[in-house]
Amino acid sequence: LKKTTDYVEQNEKLEEAQAESNAKLAQHDLQNQIKIIIEERQPHILRTITEVSTRLGFALASWRRLRELKPAIRRALVNLIIESNYQSKKDCRQLQELMLNTYEWNLLDKLIELFKPI
C-alpha cells in the first residue's frame, strides 16, 4: 500500500512538472508570436543604406591611396621605359594601358574632394 501511495505521489509530481513545463512553453510561444507581430509592424529599412556607406568609405580610401602612389607609379613607368629586356617592355605596355591620363587624375582628385567626410 505504501508503494502505491509513493507511486501516486510521484505521478502527481510528474504531472505538475509537466503542466508547469507546458505552461512555460505556451508562454514562450506567446512571447514569440508577440515579437513577430511587433517586428512585422516595424517599418522595413533596407540594409543597403549601411552597405553603401561602407563601400563608399572603402572606395574613398582606395582613391586616396592611389593618389599617394601616383609618383611611385610614374617612377616605375619611367624605369620600365628605360629597360631594354622583353619582360620590362611587356610590363611597360601593360602599365601604360592601365595608367590614368591627366584628365582621370584630375577627376580622381575632384572625387576625393567631393566624397570626403564632412
Tab-separated table of N, CA and C in Angstrom:
chain	number	residue	atom	x	y	z
A	1	LEU	N	0.826	-1.197	0.000
A	1	LEU	CA	0.000	0.000	0.000
A	1	LEU	C	0.872	1.263	0.000
A	2	LYS	N	1.972	1.201	0.761
A	2	LYS	CA	2.880	2.354	0.821
A	2	LYS	C	3.502	2.621	-0.543
A	3	LYS	N	3.883	1.536	-1.253
A	3	LYS	CA	4.479	1.715	-2.576
A	3	LYS	C	3.478	2.341	-3.535
A	4	THR	N	2.245	1.948	-3.445
A	4	THR	CA	1.211	2.506	-4.310
A	4	THR	C	1.041	3.989	-4.025
A	5	THR	N	1.062	4.347	-2.757
A	5	THR	CA	0.951	5.755	-2.372
A	5	THR	C	2.144	6.544	-2.903
A	6	ASP	N	3.339	5.957	-2.804
A	6	ASP	CA	4.549	6.619	-3.323
A	6	ASP	C	4.450	6.828	-4.835
A	7	TYR	N	3.946	5.819	-5.539
A	7	TYR	CA	3.794	5.934	-6.994
A	7	TYR	C	2.787	7.009	-7.358
A	8	VAL	N	1.705	7.075	-6.601
A	8	VAL	CA	0.672	8.082	-6.855
A	8	VAL	C	1.244	9.481	-6.630
A	9	GLU	N	1.987	9.656	-5.540
A	9	GLU	CA	2.603	10.959	-5.251
A	9	GLU	C	3.613	11.332	-6.332
A	10	GLN	N	4.405	10.351	-6.721
A	10	GLN	CA	5.407	10.604	-7.764
A	10	GLN	C	4.714	10.951	-9.083
A	11	ASN	N	3.646	10.256	-9.376
A	11	ASN	CA	2.886	10.522	-10.593
A	11	ASN	C	2.293	11.930	-10.559
A	12	GLU	N	1.765	12.343	-9.414
A	12	GLU	CA	1.208	13.690	-9.269
A	12	GLU	C	2.287	14.752	-9.462
A	13	LYS	N	3.474	14.507	-8.896
A	13	LYS	CA	4.587	15.452	-9.057
A	13	LYS	C	4.999	15.557	-10.524
A	14	LEU	N	5.049	14.409	-11.199
A	14	LEU	CA	5.396	14.420	-12.622
A	14	LEU	C	4.350	15.167	-13.442
A	15	GLU	N	3.086	14.970	-13.117
A	15	GLU	CA	2.015	15.678	-13.823
A	15	GLU	C	2.101	17.181	-13.578
A	16	GLU	N	2.416	17.583	-12.347
A	16	GLU	CA	2.580	19.002	-12.024
A	16	GLU	C	3.757	19.598	-12.796
A	17	ALA	N	4.863	18.852	-12.821
A	17	ALA	CA	6.046	19.324	-13.545
A	17	ALA	C	5.749	19.455	-15.038
A	18	GLN	N	5.013	18.476	-15.574
A	18	GLN	CA	4.666	18.526	-16.989
A	18	GLN	C	3.725	19.697	-17.267
A	19	ALA	N	2.765	19.928	-16.397
A	19	ALA	CA	1.834	21.049	-16.574
A	19	ALA	C	2.588	22.378	-16.507
A	20	GLU	N	3.524	22.473	-15.572
A	20	GLU	CA	4.335	23.684	-15.438
A	20	GLU	C	5.178	23.900	-16.696
A	21	SER	N	5.768	22.819	-17.189
A	21	SER	CA	6.584	22.898	-18.402
A	21	SER	C	5.740	23.318	-19.600
A	22	ASN	N	4.550	22.748	-19.719
A	22	ASN	CA	3.647	23.118	-20.813
A	22	ASN	C	3.243	24.584	-20.723
A	23	ALA	N	3.015	25.076	-19.512
A	23	ALA	CA	2.647	26.481	-19.322
A	23	ALA	C	3.792	27.394	-19.755
A	24	LYS	N	5.022	27.007	-19.392
A	24	LYS	CA	6.183	27.809	-19.791
A	24	LYS	C	6.344	27.819	-21.310
A	25	LEU	N	6.152	26.650	-21.940
A	25	LEU	CA	6.244	26.574	-23.399
A	25	LEU	C	5.173	27.431	-24.062
A	26	ALA	N	3.966	27.395	-23.521
A	26	ALA	CA	2.877	28.201	-24.074
A	26	ALA	C	3.193	29.685	-23.933
A	27	GLN	N	3.736	30.075	-22.782
A	27	GLN	CA	4.100	31.471	-22.558
A	27	GLN	C	5.215	31.883	-23.512
A	28	HIS	N	6.209	31.010	-23.688
A	28	HIS	CA	7.323	31.295	-24.598
A	28	HIS	C	6.813	31.433	-26.030
A	29	ASP	N	5.899	30.544	-26.427
A	29	ASP	CA	5.317	30.596	-27.764
A	29	ASP	C	4.536	31.890	-27.953
A	30	LEU	N	3.788	32.295	-26.931
A	30	LEU	CA	3.031	33.540	-26.992
A	30	LEU	C	3.975	34.737	-27.123
A	31	GLN	N	5.067	34.725	-26.368
A	31	GLN	CA	6.046	35.807	-26.463
A	31	GLN	C	6.648	35.879	-27.867
A	32	ASN	N	6.939	34.717	-28.456
A	32	ASN	CA	7.474	34.697	-29.821
A	32	ASN	C	6.469	35.261	-30.815
A	33	GLN	N	5.206	34.917	-30.643
A	33	GLN	CA	4.173	35.432	-31.539
A	33	GLN	C	4.045	36.944	-31.407
A	34	ILE	N	4.098	37.445	-30.194
A	34	ILE	CA	4.035	38.896	-29.968
A	34	ILE	C	5.232	39.578	-30.615
A	35	LYS	N	6.407	38.988	-30.457
A	35	LYS	CA	7.627	39.545	-31.048
A	35	LYS	C	7.512	39.606	-32.572
A	36	ILE	N	6.985	38.547	-33.180
A	36	ILE	CA	6.813	38.516	-34.634
A	36	ILE	C	5.839	39.598	-35.086
A	37	ILE	N	4.744	39.772	-34.355
A	37	ILE	CA	3.758	40.800	-34.702
A	37	ILE	C	4.386	42.186	-34.617
A	38	ILE	N	5.152	42.440	-33.580
A	38	ILE	CA	5.816	43.741	-33.422
A	38	ILE	C	6.797	43.977	-34.559
A	39	GLU	N	7.587	42.951	-34.909
A	39	GLU	CA	8.561	43.093	-35.993
A	39	GLU	C	7.876	43.348	-37.330
A	40	GLU	N	6.727	42.719	-37.554
A	40	GLU	CA	6.001	42.912	-38.805
A	40	GLU	C	5.458	44.330	-38.928
A	41	ARG	N	5.147	44.952	-37.808
A	41	ARG	CA	4.596	46.312	-37.833
A	41	ARG	C	5.669	47.388	-37.915
A	42	GLN	N	6.922	47.017	-37.722
A	42	GLN	CA	8.017	47.981	-37.828
A	42	GLN	C	8.216	48.342	-39.298
A	43	PRO	N	8.579	49.590	-39.582
A	43	PRO	CA	8.856	49.945	-40.982
A	43	PRO	C	10.088	49.169	-41.470
A	44	HIS	N	10.017	48.737	-42.708
A	44	HIS	CA	11.109	47.939	-43.276
A	44	HIS	C	12.201	48.874	-43.799
A	45	ILE	N	13.375	48.788	-43.222
A	45	ILE	CA	14.509	49.609	-43.634
A	45	ILE	C	15.496	48.704	-44.347
A	46	LEU	N	15.867	49.082	-45.539
A	46	LEU	CA	16.792	48.264	-46.314
A	46	LEU	C	18.193	48.324	-45.731
A	47	ARG	N	18.886	47.220	-45.726
A	47	ARG	CA	20.238	47.134	-45.188
A	47	ARG	C	21.264	47.826	-46.085
A	48	THR	N	20.920	48.077	-47.322
A	48	THR	CA	21.896	48.651	-48.237
A	48	THR	C	22.335	50.054	-47.829
A	49	ILE	N	21.580	50.714	-46.979
A	49	ILE	CA	21.966	52.054	-46.541
A	49	ILE	C	23.327	52.007	-45.852
A	50	THR	N	23.541	51.075	-44.957
A	50	THR	CA	24.834	50.972	-44.282
A	50	THR	C	25.894	50.420	-45.210
A	51	GLU	N	25.506	49.512	-46.116
A	51	GLU	CA	26.477	48.931	-47.024
A	51	GLU	C	27.026	49.980	-47.983
A	52	VAL	N	26.182	50.883	-48.445
A	52	VAL	CA	26.637	51.926	-49.354
A	52	VAL	C	27.673	52.792	-48.656
A	53	SER	N	27.410	53.154	-47.436
A	53	SER	CA	28.358	53.961	-46.675
A	53	SER	C	29.696	53.249	-46.546
A	54	THR	N	29.673	51.972	-46.259
A	54	THR	CA	30.903	51.201	-46.112
A	54	THR	C	31.644	51.116	-47.432
A	55	ARG	N	30.926	50.820	-48.502
A	55	ARG	CA	31.575	50.711	-49.809
A	55	ARG	C	32.141	52.055	-50.243
A	56	LEU	N	31.417	53.135	-49.982
A	56	LEU	CA	31.896	54.454	-50.358
A	56	LEU	C	33.146	54.803	-49.565
A	57	GLY	N	33.165	54.483	-48.289
A	57	GLY	CA	34.355	54.727	-47.476
A	57	GLY	C	35.546	53.935	-47.970
A	58	PHE	N	35.306	52.701	-48.384
A	58	PHE	CA	36.379	51.864	-48.921
A	58	PHE	C	36.891	52.436	-50.234
A	59	ALA	N	35.977	52.873	-51.100
A	59	ALA	CA	36.377	53.465	-52.381
A	59	ALA	C	37.182	54.737	-52.142
A	60	LEU	N	36.734	55.560	-51.218
A	60	LEU	CA	37.445	56.804	-50.916
A	60	LEU	C	38.853	56.515	-50.415
A	61	ALA	N	39.000	55.546	-49.544
A	61	ALA	CA	40.330	55.174	-49.045
A	61	ALA	C	41.207	54.653	-50.181
A	62	SER	N	40.624	53.892	-51.089
A	62	SER	CA	41.381	53.371	-52.232
A	62	SER	C	41.824	54.505	-53.146
A	63	TRP	N	40.933	55.462	-53.388
A	63	TRP	CA	41.290	56.593	-54.247
A	63	TRP	C	42.405	57.421	-53.625
A	64	ARG	N	42.315	57.642	-52.326
A	64	ARG	CA	43.381	58.396	-51.647
A	64	ARG	C	44.715	57.671	-51.748
A	65	ARG	N	44.683	56.370	-51.561
A	65	ARG	CA	45.913	55.570	-51.645
A	65	ARG	C	46.485	55.617	-53.060
A	66	LEU	N	45.637	55.566	-54.066
A	66	LEU	CA	46.098	55.660	-55.451
A	66	LEU	C	46.754	57.012	-55.704
A	67	ARG	N	46.159	58.067	-55.178
A	67	ARG	CA	46.747	59.403	-55.349
A	67	ARG	C	48.107	59.486	-54.661
A	68	GLU	N	48.244	58.856	-53.487
A	68	GLU	CA	49.538	58.829	-52.796
A	68	GLU	C	50.586	58.061	-53.598
A	69	LEU	N	50.148	57.041	-54.304
A	69	LEU	CA	51.075	56.197	-55.070
A	69	LEU	C	51.391	56.750	-56.459
A	70	LYS	N	50.754	57.838	-56.848
A	70	LYS	CA	50.951	58.398	-58.187
A	70	LYS	C	52.427	58.630	-58.517
A	71	PRO	N	53.224	59.282	-57.661
A	71	PRO	CA	54.646	59.471	-58.001
A	71	PRO	C	55.402	58.143	-58.155
A	72	ALA	N	55.108	57.188	-57.313
A	72	ALA	CA	55.787	55.891	-57.397
A	72	ALA	C	55.397	55.156	-58.680
A	73	ILE	N	54.144	55.271	-59.076
A	73	ILE	CA	53.692	54.631	-60.315
A	73	ILE	C	54.388	55.265	-61.513
A	74	ARG	N	54.493	56.577	-61.514
A	74	ARG	CA	55.180	57.269	-62.620
A	74	ARG	C	56.661	56.897	-62.675
A	75	ARG	N	57.301	56.799	-61.506
A	75	ARG	CA	58.715	56.379	-61.474
A	75	ARG	C	58.876	54.976	-62.033
A	76	ALA	N	57.966	54.089	-61.653
A	76	ALA	CA	58.030	52.717	-62.162
A	76	ALA	C	57.867	52.703	-63.677
A	77	LEU	N	56.983	53.524	-64.203
A	77	LEU	CA	56.784	53.598	-65.647
A	77	LEU	C	58.039	54.102	-66.352
A	78	VAL	N	58.654	55.152	-65.806
A	78	VAL	CA	59.891	55.683	-66.397
A	78	VAL	C	60.992	54.629	-66.365
A	79	ASN	N	61.135	53.933	-65.252
A	79	ASN	CA	62.161	52.883	-65.149
A	79	ASN	C	61.911	51.761	-66.152
A	80	LEU	N	60.667	51.400	-66.354
A	80	LEU	CA	60.349	50.350	-67.327
A	80	LEU	C	60.617	50.805	-68.760
A	81	ILE	N	60.395	52.087	-69.036
A	81	ILE	CA	60.676	52.623	-70.374
A	81	ILE	C	62.169	52.532	-70.671
A	82	ILE	N	63.004	52.789	-69.672
A	82	ILE	CA	64.463	52.763	-69.838
A	82	ILE	C	64.977	51.343	-70.076
A	83	GLU	N	64.361	50.373	-69.439
A	83	GLU	CA	64.811	48.977	-69.564
A	83	GLU	C	64.681	48.493	-71.006
A	84	SER	N	65.542	47.540	-71.365
A	84	SER	CA	65.532	47.060	-72.750
A	84	SER	C	65.113	45.597	-72.892
A	85	ASN	N	64.958	44.867	-71.786
A	85	ASN	CA	64.595	43.450	-71.928
A	85	ASN	C	63.106	43.289	-72.249
A	86	TYR	N	62.781	42.121	-72.768
A	86	TYR	CA	61.430	41.843	-73.262
A	86	TYR	C	60.372	41.976	-72.168
A	87	GLN	N	60.622	41.382	-71.004
A	87	GLN	CA	59.633	41.401	-69.921
A	87	GLN	C	59.358	42.828	-69.450
A	88	SER	N	60.398	43.650	-69.368
A	88	SER	CA	60.211	45.045	-68.954
A	88	SER	C	59.379	45.810	-69.968
A	89	LYS	N	59.634	45.563	-71.255
A	89	LYS	CA	58.842	46.226	-72.299
A	89	LYS	C	57.369	45.794	-72.219
A	90	LYS	N	57.172	44.506	-71.955
A	90	LYS	CA	55.808	43.987	-71.822
A	90	LYS	C	55.114	44.620	-70.616
A	91	ASP	N	55.822	44.689	-69.486
A	91	ASP	CA	55.271	45.328	-68.282
A	91	ASP	C	54.990	46.805	-68.521
A	92	CYS	N	55.878	47.445	-69.284
A	92	CYS	CA	55.706	48.867	-69.591
A	92	CYS	C	54.422	49.083	-70.387
A	93	ARG	N	54.185	48.252	-71.394
A	93	ARG	CA	52.953	48.374	-72.189
A	93	ARG	C	51.711	48.181	-71.311
A	94	GLN	N	51.757	47.184	-70.428
A	94	GLN	CA	50.609	46.942	-69.539
A	94	GLN	C	50.363	48.131	-68.615
A	95	LEU	N	51.440	48.675	-68.055
A	95	LEU	CA	51.287	49.808	-67.140
A	95	LEU	C	50.794	51.043	-67.879
A	96	GLN	N	51.269	51.249	-69.103
A	96	GLN	CA	50.799	52.397	-69.880
A	96	GLN	C	49.306	52.283	-70.186
A	97	GLU	N	48.841	51.064	-70.429
A	97	GLU	CA	47.412	50.868	-70.688
A	97	GLU	C	46.572	51.146	-69.442
A	98	LEU	N	47.111	50.807	-68.279
A	98	LEU	CA	46.380	50.995	-67.026
A	98	LEU	C	46.554	52.392	-66.431
A	99	MET	N	47.602	53.087	-66.838
A	99	MET	CA	47.944	54.388	-66.256
A	99	MET	C	46.846	55.410	-66.544
A	100	LEU	N	46.464	56.148	-65.535
A	100	LEU	CA	45.464	57.196	-65.705
A	100	LEU	C	46.067	58.363	-66.474
A	101	ASN	N	45.260	58.986	-67.334
A	101	ASN	CA	45.743	60.187	-68.020
A	101	ASN	C	45.490	61.402	-67.128
A	102	THR	N	45.907	62.565	-67.581
A	102	THR	CA	45.803	63.783	-66.767
A	102	THR	C	44.358	64.078	-66.378
A	103	TYR	N	43.455	63.914	-67.332
A	103	TYR	CA	42.036	64.154	-67.048
A	103	TYR	C	41.547	63.225	-65.936
A	104	GLU	N	41.928	61.955	-65.995
A	104	GLU	CA	41.477	60.985	-64.998
A	104	GLU	C	42.078	61.271	-63.622
A	105	TRP	N	43.344	61.709	-63.586
A	105	TRP	CA	43.949	62.073	-62.293
A	105	TRP	C	43.217	63.267	-61.685
A	106	ASN	N	42.884	64.260	-62.540
A	106	ASN	CA	42.140	65.431	-62.050
A	106	ASN	C	40.748	65.031	-61.561
A	107	LEU	N	40.108	64.133	-62.297
A	107	LEU	CA	38.796	63.637	-61.882
A	107	LEU	C	38.900	62.908	-60.543
A	108	LEU	N	39.945	62.123	-60.378
A	108	LEU	CA	40.163	61.412	-59.118
A	108	LEU	C	40.305	62.400	-57.959
A	109	ASP	N	41.069	63.462	-58.167
A	109	ASP	CA	41.225	64.485	-57.122
A	109	ASP	C	39.880	65.124	-56.764
A	110	LYS	N	39.071	65.395	-57.783
A	110	LYS	CA	37.762	66.009	-57.532
A	110	LYS	C	36.820	65.043	-56.810
A	111	LEU	N	36.879	63.760	-57.160
A	111	LEU	CA	36.051	62.764	-56.472
A	111	LEU	C	36.450	62.644	-55.002
A	112	ILE	N	37.742	62.651	-54.747
A	112	ILE	CA	38.221	62.578	-53.359
A	112	ILE	C	37.720	63.781	-52.572
A	113	GLU	N	37.791	64.939	-53.188
A	113	GLU	CA	37.322	66.156	-52.521
A	113	GLU	C	35.805	66.112	-52.301
A	114	LEU	N	35.093	65.621	-53.291
A	114	LEU	CA	33.635	65.576	-53.222
A	114	LEU	C	33.134	64.605	-52.159
A	115	PHE	N	33.770	63.440	-52.042
A	115	PHE	CA	33.274	62.395	-51.151
A	115	PHE	C	33.955	62.352	-49.789
A	116	LYS	N	34.816	63.312	-49.508
A	116	LYS	CA	35.457	63.282	-48.188
A	116	LYS	C	34.411	63.552	-47.105
A	117	PRO	N	34.585	62.947	-45.936
A	117	PRO	CA	33.601	63.147	-44.857
A	117	PRO	C	33.519	64.606	-44.438
A	118	ILE	N	32.341	65.001	-44.036
A	118	ILE	CA	32.116	66.401	-43.627
A	118	ILE	C	32.601	66.603	-42.211
